[in-house]
CSV table of C-alpha atoms and ligand atoms in Angstrom, one decimal:
chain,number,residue,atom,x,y,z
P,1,UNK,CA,-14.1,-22.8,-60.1
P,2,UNK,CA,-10.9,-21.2,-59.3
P,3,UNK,CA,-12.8,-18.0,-58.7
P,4,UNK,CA,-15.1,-18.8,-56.1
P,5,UNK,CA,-12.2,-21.1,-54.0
P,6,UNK,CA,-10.0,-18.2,-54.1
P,7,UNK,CA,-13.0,-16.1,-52.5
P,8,UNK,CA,-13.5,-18.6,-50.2
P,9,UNK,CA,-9.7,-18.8,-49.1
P,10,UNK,CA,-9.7,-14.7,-48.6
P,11,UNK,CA,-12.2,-15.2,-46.0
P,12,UNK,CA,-11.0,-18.4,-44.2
P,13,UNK,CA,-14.0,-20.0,-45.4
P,14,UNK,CA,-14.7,-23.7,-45.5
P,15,UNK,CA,-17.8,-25.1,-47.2
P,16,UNK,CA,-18.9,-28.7,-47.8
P,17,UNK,CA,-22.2,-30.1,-49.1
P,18,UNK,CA,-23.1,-31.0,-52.8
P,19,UNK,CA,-23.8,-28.8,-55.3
P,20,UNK,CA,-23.3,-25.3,-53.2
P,21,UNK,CA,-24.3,-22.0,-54.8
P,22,UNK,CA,-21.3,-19.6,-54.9
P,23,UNK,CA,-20.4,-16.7,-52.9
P,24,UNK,CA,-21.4,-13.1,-53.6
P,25,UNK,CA,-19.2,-10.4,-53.2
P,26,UNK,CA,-21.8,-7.6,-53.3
P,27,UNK,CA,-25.1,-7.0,-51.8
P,28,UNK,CA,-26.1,-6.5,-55.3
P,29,UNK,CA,-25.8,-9.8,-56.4
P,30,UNK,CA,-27.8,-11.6,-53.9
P,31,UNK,CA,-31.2,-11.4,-56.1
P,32,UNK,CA,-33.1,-8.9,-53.3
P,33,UNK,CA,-35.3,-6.0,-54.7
P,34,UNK,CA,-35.1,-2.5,-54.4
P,35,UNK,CA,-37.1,-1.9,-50.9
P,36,UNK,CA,-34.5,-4.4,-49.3
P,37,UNK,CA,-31.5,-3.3,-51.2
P,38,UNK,CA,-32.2,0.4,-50.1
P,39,UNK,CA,-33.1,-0.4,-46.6
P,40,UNK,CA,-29.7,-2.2,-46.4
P,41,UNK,CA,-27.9,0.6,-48.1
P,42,UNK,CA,-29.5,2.9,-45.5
P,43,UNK,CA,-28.2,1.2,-42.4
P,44,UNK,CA,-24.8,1.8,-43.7
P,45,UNK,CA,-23.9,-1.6,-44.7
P,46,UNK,CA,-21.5,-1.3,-47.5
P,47,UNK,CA,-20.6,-4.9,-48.2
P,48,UNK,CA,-21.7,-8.3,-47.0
P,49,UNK,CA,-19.8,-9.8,-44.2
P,50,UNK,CA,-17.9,-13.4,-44.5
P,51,UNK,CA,-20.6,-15.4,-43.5
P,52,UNK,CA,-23.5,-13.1,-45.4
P,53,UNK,CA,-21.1,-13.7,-48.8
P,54,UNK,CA,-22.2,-17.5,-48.6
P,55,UNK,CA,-24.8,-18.2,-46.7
P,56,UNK,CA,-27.2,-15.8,-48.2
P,57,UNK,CA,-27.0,-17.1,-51.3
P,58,UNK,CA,-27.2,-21.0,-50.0
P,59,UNK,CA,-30.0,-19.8,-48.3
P,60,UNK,CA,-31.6,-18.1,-51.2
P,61,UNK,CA,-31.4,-21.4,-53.1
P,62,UNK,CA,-33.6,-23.1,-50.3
P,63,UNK,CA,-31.0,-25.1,-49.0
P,64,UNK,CA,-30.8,-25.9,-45.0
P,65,UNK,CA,-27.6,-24.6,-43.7
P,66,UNK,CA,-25.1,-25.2,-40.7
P,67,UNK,CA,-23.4,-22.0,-39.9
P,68,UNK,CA,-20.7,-21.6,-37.7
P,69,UNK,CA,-18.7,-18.4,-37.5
P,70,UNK,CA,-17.8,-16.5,-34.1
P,71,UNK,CA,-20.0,-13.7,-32.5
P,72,UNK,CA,-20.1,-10.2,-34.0
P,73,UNK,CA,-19.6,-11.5,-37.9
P,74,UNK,CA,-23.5,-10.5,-39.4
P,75,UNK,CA,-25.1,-13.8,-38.7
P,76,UNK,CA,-28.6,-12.4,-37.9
P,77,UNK,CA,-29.2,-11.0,-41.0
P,78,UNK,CA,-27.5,-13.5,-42.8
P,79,UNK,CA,-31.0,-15.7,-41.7
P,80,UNK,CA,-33.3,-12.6,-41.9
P,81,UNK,CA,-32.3,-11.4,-45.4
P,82,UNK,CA,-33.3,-14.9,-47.0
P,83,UNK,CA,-36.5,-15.5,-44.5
P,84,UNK,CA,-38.3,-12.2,-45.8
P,85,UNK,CA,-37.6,-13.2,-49.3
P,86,UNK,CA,-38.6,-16.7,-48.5
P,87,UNK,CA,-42.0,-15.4,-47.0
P,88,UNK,CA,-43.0,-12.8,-49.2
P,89,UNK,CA,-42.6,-15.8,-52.2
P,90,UNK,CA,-45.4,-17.4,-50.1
P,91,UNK,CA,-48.4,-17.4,-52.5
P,92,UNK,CA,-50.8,-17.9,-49.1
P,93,UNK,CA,-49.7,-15.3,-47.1
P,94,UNK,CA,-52.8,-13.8,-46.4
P,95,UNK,CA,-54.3,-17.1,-44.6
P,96,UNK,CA,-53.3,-18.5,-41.2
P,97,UNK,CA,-52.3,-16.8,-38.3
P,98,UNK,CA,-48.8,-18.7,-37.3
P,99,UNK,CA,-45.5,-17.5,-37.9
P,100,UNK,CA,-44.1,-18.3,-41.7
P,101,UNK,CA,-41.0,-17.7,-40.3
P,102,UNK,CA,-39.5,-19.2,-36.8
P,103,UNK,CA,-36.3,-18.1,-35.0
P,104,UNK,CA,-35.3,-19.9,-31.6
P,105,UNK,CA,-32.9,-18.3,-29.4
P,106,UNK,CA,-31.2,-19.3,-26.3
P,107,UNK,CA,-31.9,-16.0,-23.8
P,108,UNK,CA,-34.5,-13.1,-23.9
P,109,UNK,CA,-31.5,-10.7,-24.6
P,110,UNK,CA,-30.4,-12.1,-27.7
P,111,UNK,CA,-34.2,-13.0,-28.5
P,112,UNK,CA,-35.0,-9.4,-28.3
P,113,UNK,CA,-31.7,-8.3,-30.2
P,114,UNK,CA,-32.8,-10.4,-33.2
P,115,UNK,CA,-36.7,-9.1,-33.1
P,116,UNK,CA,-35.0,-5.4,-33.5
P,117,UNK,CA,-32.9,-6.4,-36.7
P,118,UNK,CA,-36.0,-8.7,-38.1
P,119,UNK,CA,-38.4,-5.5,-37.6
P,120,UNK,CA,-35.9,-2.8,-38.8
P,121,UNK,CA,-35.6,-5.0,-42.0
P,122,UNK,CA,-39.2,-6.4,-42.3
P,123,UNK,CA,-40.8,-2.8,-42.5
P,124,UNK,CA,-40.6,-2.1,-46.1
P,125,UNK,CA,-42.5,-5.5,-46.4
P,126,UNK,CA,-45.1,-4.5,-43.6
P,127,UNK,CA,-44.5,-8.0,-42.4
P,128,UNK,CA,-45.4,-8.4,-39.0
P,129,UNK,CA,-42.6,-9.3,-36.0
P,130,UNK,CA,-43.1,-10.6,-32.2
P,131,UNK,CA,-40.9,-11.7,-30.0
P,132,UNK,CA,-41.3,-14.0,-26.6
P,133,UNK,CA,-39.2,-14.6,-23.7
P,134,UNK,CA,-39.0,-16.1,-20.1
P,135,UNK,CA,-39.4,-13.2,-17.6
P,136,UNK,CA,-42.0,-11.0,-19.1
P,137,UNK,CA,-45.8,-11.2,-18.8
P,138,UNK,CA,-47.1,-14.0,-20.6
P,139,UNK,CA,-50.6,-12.3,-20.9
P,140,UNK,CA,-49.2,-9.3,-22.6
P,141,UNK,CA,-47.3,-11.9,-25.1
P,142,UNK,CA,-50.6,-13.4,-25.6
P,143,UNK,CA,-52.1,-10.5,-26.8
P,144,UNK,CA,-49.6,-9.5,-28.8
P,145,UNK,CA,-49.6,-12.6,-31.2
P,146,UNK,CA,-53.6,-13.3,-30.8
P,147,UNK,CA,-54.9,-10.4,-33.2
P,148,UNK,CA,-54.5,-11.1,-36.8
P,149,UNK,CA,-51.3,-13.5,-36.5
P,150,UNK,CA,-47.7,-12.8,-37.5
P,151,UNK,CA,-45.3,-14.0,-39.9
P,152,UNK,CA,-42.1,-13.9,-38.4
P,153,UNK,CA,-41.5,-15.2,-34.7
P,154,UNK,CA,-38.6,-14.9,-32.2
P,155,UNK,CA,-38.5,-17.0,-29.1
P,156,UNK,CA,-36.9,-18.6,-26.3
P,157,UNK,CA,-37.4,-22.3,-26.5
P,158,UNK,CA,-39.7,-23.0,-23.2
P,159,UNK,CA,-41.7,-20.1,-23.7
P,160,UNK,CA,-42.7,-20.5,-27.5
P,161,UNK,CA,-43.4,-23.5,-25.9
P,162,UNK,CA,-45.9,-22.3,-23.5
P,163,UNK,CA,-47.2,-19.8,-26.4
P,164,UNK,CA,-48.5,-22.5,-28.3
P,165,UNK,CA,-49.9,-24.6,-25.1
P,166,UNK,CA,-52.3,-21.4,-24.7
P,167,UNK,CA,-52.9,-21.8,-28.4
P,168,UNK,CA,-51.6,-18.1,-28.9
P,169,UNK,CA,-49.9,-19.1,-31.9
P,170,UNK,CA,-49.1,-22.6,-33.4
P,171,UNK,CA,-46.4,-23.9,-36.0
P,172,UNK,CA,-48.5,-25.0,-38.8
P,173,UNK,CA,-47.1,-22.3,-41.2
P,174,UNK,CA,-43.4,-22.5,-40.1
P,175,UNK,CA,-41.4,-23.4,-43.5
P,176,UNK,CA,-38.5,-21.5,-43.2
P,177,UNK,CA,-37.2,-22.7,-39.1
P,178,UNK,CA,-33.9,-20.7,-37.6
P,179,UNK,CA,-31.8,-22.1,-34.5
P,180,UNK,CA,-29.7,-19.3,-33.4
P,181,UNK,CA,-26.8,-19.7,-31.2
P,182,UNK,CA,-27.1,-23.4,-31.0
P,183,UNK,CA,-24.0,-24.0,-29.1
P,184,UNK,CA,-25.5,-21.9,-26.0
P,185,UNK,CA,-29.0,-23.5,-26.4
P,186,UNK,CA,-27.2,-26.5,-25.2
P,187,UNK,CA,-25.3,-25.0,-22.3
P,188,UNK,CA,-28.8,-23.2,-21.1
P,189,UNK,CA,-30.1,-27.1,-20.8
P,190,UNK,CA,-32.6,-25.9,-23.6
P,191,UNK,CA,-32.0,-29.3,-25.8
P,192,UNK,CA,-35.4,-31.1,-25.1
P,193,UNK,CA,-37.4,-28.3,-26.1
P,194,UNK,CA,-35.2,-27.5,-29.2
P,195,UNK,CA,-36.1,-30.7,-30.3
P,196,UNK,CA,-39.6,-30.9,-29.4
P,197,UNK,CA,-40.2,-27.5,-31.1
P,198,UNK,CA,-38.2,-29.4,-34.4
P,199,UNK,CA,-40.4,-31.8,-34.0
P,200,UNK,CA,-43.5,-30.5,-34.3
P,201,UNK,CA,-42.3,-28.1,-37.7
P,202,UNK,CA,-42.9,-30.0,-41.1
P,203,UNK,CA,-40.5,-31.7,-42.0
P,204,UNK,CA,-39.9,-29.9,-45.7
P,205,UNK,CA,-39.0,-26.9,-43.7
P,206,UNK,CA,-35.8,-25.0,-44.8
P,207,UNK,CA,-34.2,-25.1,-41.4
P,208,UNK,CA,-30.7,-23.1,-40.7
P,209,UNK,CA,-28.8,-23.5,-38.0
P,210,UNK,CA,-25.7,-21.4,-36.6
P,211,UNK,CA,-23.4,-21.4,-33.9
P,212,UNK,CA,-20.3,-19.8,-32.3
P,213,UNK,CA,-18.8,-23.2,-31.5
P,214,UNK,CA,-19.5,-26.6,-33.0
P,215,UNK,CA,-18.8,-29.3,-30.1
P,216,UNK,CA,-20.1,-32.8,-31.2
P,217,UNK,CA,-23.0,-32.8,-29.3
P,218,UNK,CA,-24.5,-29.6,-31.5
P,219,UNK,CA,-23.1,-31.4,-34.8
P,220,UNK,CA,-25.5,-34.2,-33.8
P,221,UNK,CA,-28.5,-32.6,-33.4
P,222,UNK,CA,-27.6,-30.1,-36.3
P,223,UNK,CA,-27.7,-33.3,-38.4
P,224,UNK,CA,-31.0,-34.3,-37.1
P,225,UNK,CA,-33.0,-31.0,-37.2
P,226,UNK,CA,-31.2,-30.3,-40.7
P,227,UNK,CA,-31.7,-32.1,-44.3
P,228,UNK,CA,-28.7,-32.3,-47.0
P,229,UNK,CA,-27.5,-29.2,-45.4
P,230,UNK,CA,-24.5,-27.3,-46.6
P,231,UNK,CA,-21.8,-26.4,-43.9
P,232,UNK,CA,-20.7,-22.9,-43.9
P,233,UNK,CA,-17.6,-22.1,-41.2
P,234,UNK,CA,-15.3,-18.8,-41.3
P,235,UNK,CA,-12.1,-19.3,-39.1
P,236,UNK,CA,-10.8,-22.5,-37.3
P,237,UNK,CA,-13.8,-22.9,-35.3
P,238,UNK,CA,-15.3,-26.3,-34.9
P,239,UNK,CA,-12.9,-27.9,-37.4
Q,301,ADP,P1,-23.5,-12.4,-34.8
Q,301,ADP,O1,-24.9,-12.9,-34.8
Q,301,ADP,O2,-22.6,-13.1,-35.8
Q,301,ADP,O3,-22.8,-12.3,-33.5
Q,301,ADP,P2,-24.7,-9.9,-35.5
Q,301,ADP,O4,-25.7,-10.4,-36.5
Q,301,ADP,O5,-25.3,-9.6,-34.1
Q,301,ADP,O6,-23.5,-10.9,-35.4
Q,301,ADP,O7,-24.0,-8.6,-36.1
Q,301,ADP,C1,-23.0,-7.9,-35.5
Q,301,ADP,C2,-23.1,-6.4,-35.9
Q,301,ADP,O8,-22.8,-6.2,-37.2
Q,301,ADP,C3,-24.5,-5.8,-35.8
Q,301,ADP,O9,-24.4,-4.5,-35.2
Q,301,ADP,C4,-25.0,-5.7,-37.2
Q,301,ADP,O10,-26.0,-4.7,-37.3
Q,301,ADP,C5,-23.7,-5.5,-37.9
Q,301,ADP,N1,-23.7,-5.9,-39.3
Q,301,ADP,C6,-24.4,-7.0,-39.9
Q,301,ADP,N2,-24.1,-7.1,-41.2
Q,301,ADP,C7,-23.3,-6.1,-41.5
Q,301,ADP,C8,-22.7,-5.7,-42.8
Q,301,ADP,N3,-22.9,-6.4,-43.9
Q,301,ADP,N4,-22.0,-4.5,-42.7
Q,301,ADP,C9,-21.8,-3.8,-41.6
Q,301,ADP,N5,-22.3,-4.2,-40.4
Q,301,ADP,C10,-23.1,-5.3,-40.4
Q,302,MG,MG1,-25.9,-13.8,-33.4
């Protein structure tokens, strides 16, 4: 309605897919209880950013999502707000040791980066966070994941790969699948193993993926990795 495109041209907001849920305005009206809402509130975040306003709702309604909205604008917990709520509706979560939820990420700095906001948020839930990375020990990784499982999972492509060579984790859980910075994936020549990670995920996943920049070759394989998806982009990037 008139309403929700009038919110959508405040924040330079362009949306297309069918039947989209609308925008919130408030933290409040995203459907998360208390032990979220207060942990939110306690960071200092008064109001949901551009891209939080949509997406988390779109996400909420268990749709797959391409996101594109430059750096700095709240997109990790735009994906981390939805995946706890998206795991802790999982009626098995006791069983299996693999992650529930799966996050790639192009470089062991940003991986890292997004384990610290998962864990700050995933606390109240006493959900369990790990994180993997080139350049670290992959023993100590090992270990870290072996011991009663995990349900949320951060990674750099190659070594999530290696992870579940050594059968340290595996990806039969993974329903709710997160590419981060896909545009920088591609420049980091991380493509093949994107897709073979995709690949090997069930295919009725909720998969969202997000990106700074949206050159063809990222729309592409954002179609493929992505069903019915609805495309969220703040600004004039990748028009
Ligand atoms: P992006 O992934 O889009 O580059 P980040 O998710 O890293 O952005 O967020 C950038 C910064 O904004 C972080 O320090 C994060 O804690 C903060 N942030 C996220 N959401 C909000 C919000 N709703 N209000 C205030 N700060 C926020
Ligand atoms: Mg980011």
């Amino acid at each position: 309605d008139e309403r929700v495109k009038e919110i959508r041209r405040e924040l330079d907001m362009h949306v297309s897919g069918a039947d989209v849920a609308k925008p919130c305005i408030s933290f409040a009206h995203f459907g998360f209880d208390e032990a979220l809402l207060n942990i939110i509130i306690k960071h200092g975040y008064s109001e949901p950013t551009g891209i939080q306003k949509q997406a988390v709702p779109v996400a909420m309604s268990g749709r797959d999502i391409i996101g594109i909205a430059k750096t700095g604008s709240g997109k990790t917990a735009a994906f981390i707000w939805p995946m706890l709520i998206h795991i802790m509706d999982q009626e098995e979560l006791q069983k299996g040791e693999g992650p529930i939820g799966l996050i790639l990420a192009p470089t062991r700095e940003l991986a890292s980066q997004i384990y610290t906001e998962a864990k700050k948020f995933a606390k109240s839930y006493g959900l369990r966070v790990a994180a993997v990375y080139g350049g670290a020990s992959k023993m100590d990784q090992f270990k870290e994941l072996r011991p009663g499982g995990i349900e949320i999972l951060v990674g750099t492509p190659g070594r999530l790969i290696d992870m579940v060579k050594m059968k340290a984790t595996n990806f039969r859980r993974v329903s709710f699948l997160v590419l981060d910075e896909a545009d920088r994936m591609f420049d980091l020549g991380f493509e093949p193993q994107v897709r073979s990670i995709c690949d090997n995920i069930r295919p009725d996943r909720q998969t969202l993926l997000f990106s700074a920049t949206f050159p063809k070759k990222v729309e592409i394989l954002a179609r493929e990795v992505t069903s019915e998806p609805v495309r969220i982009s703040i600004g004039n990037v990748g028009q």
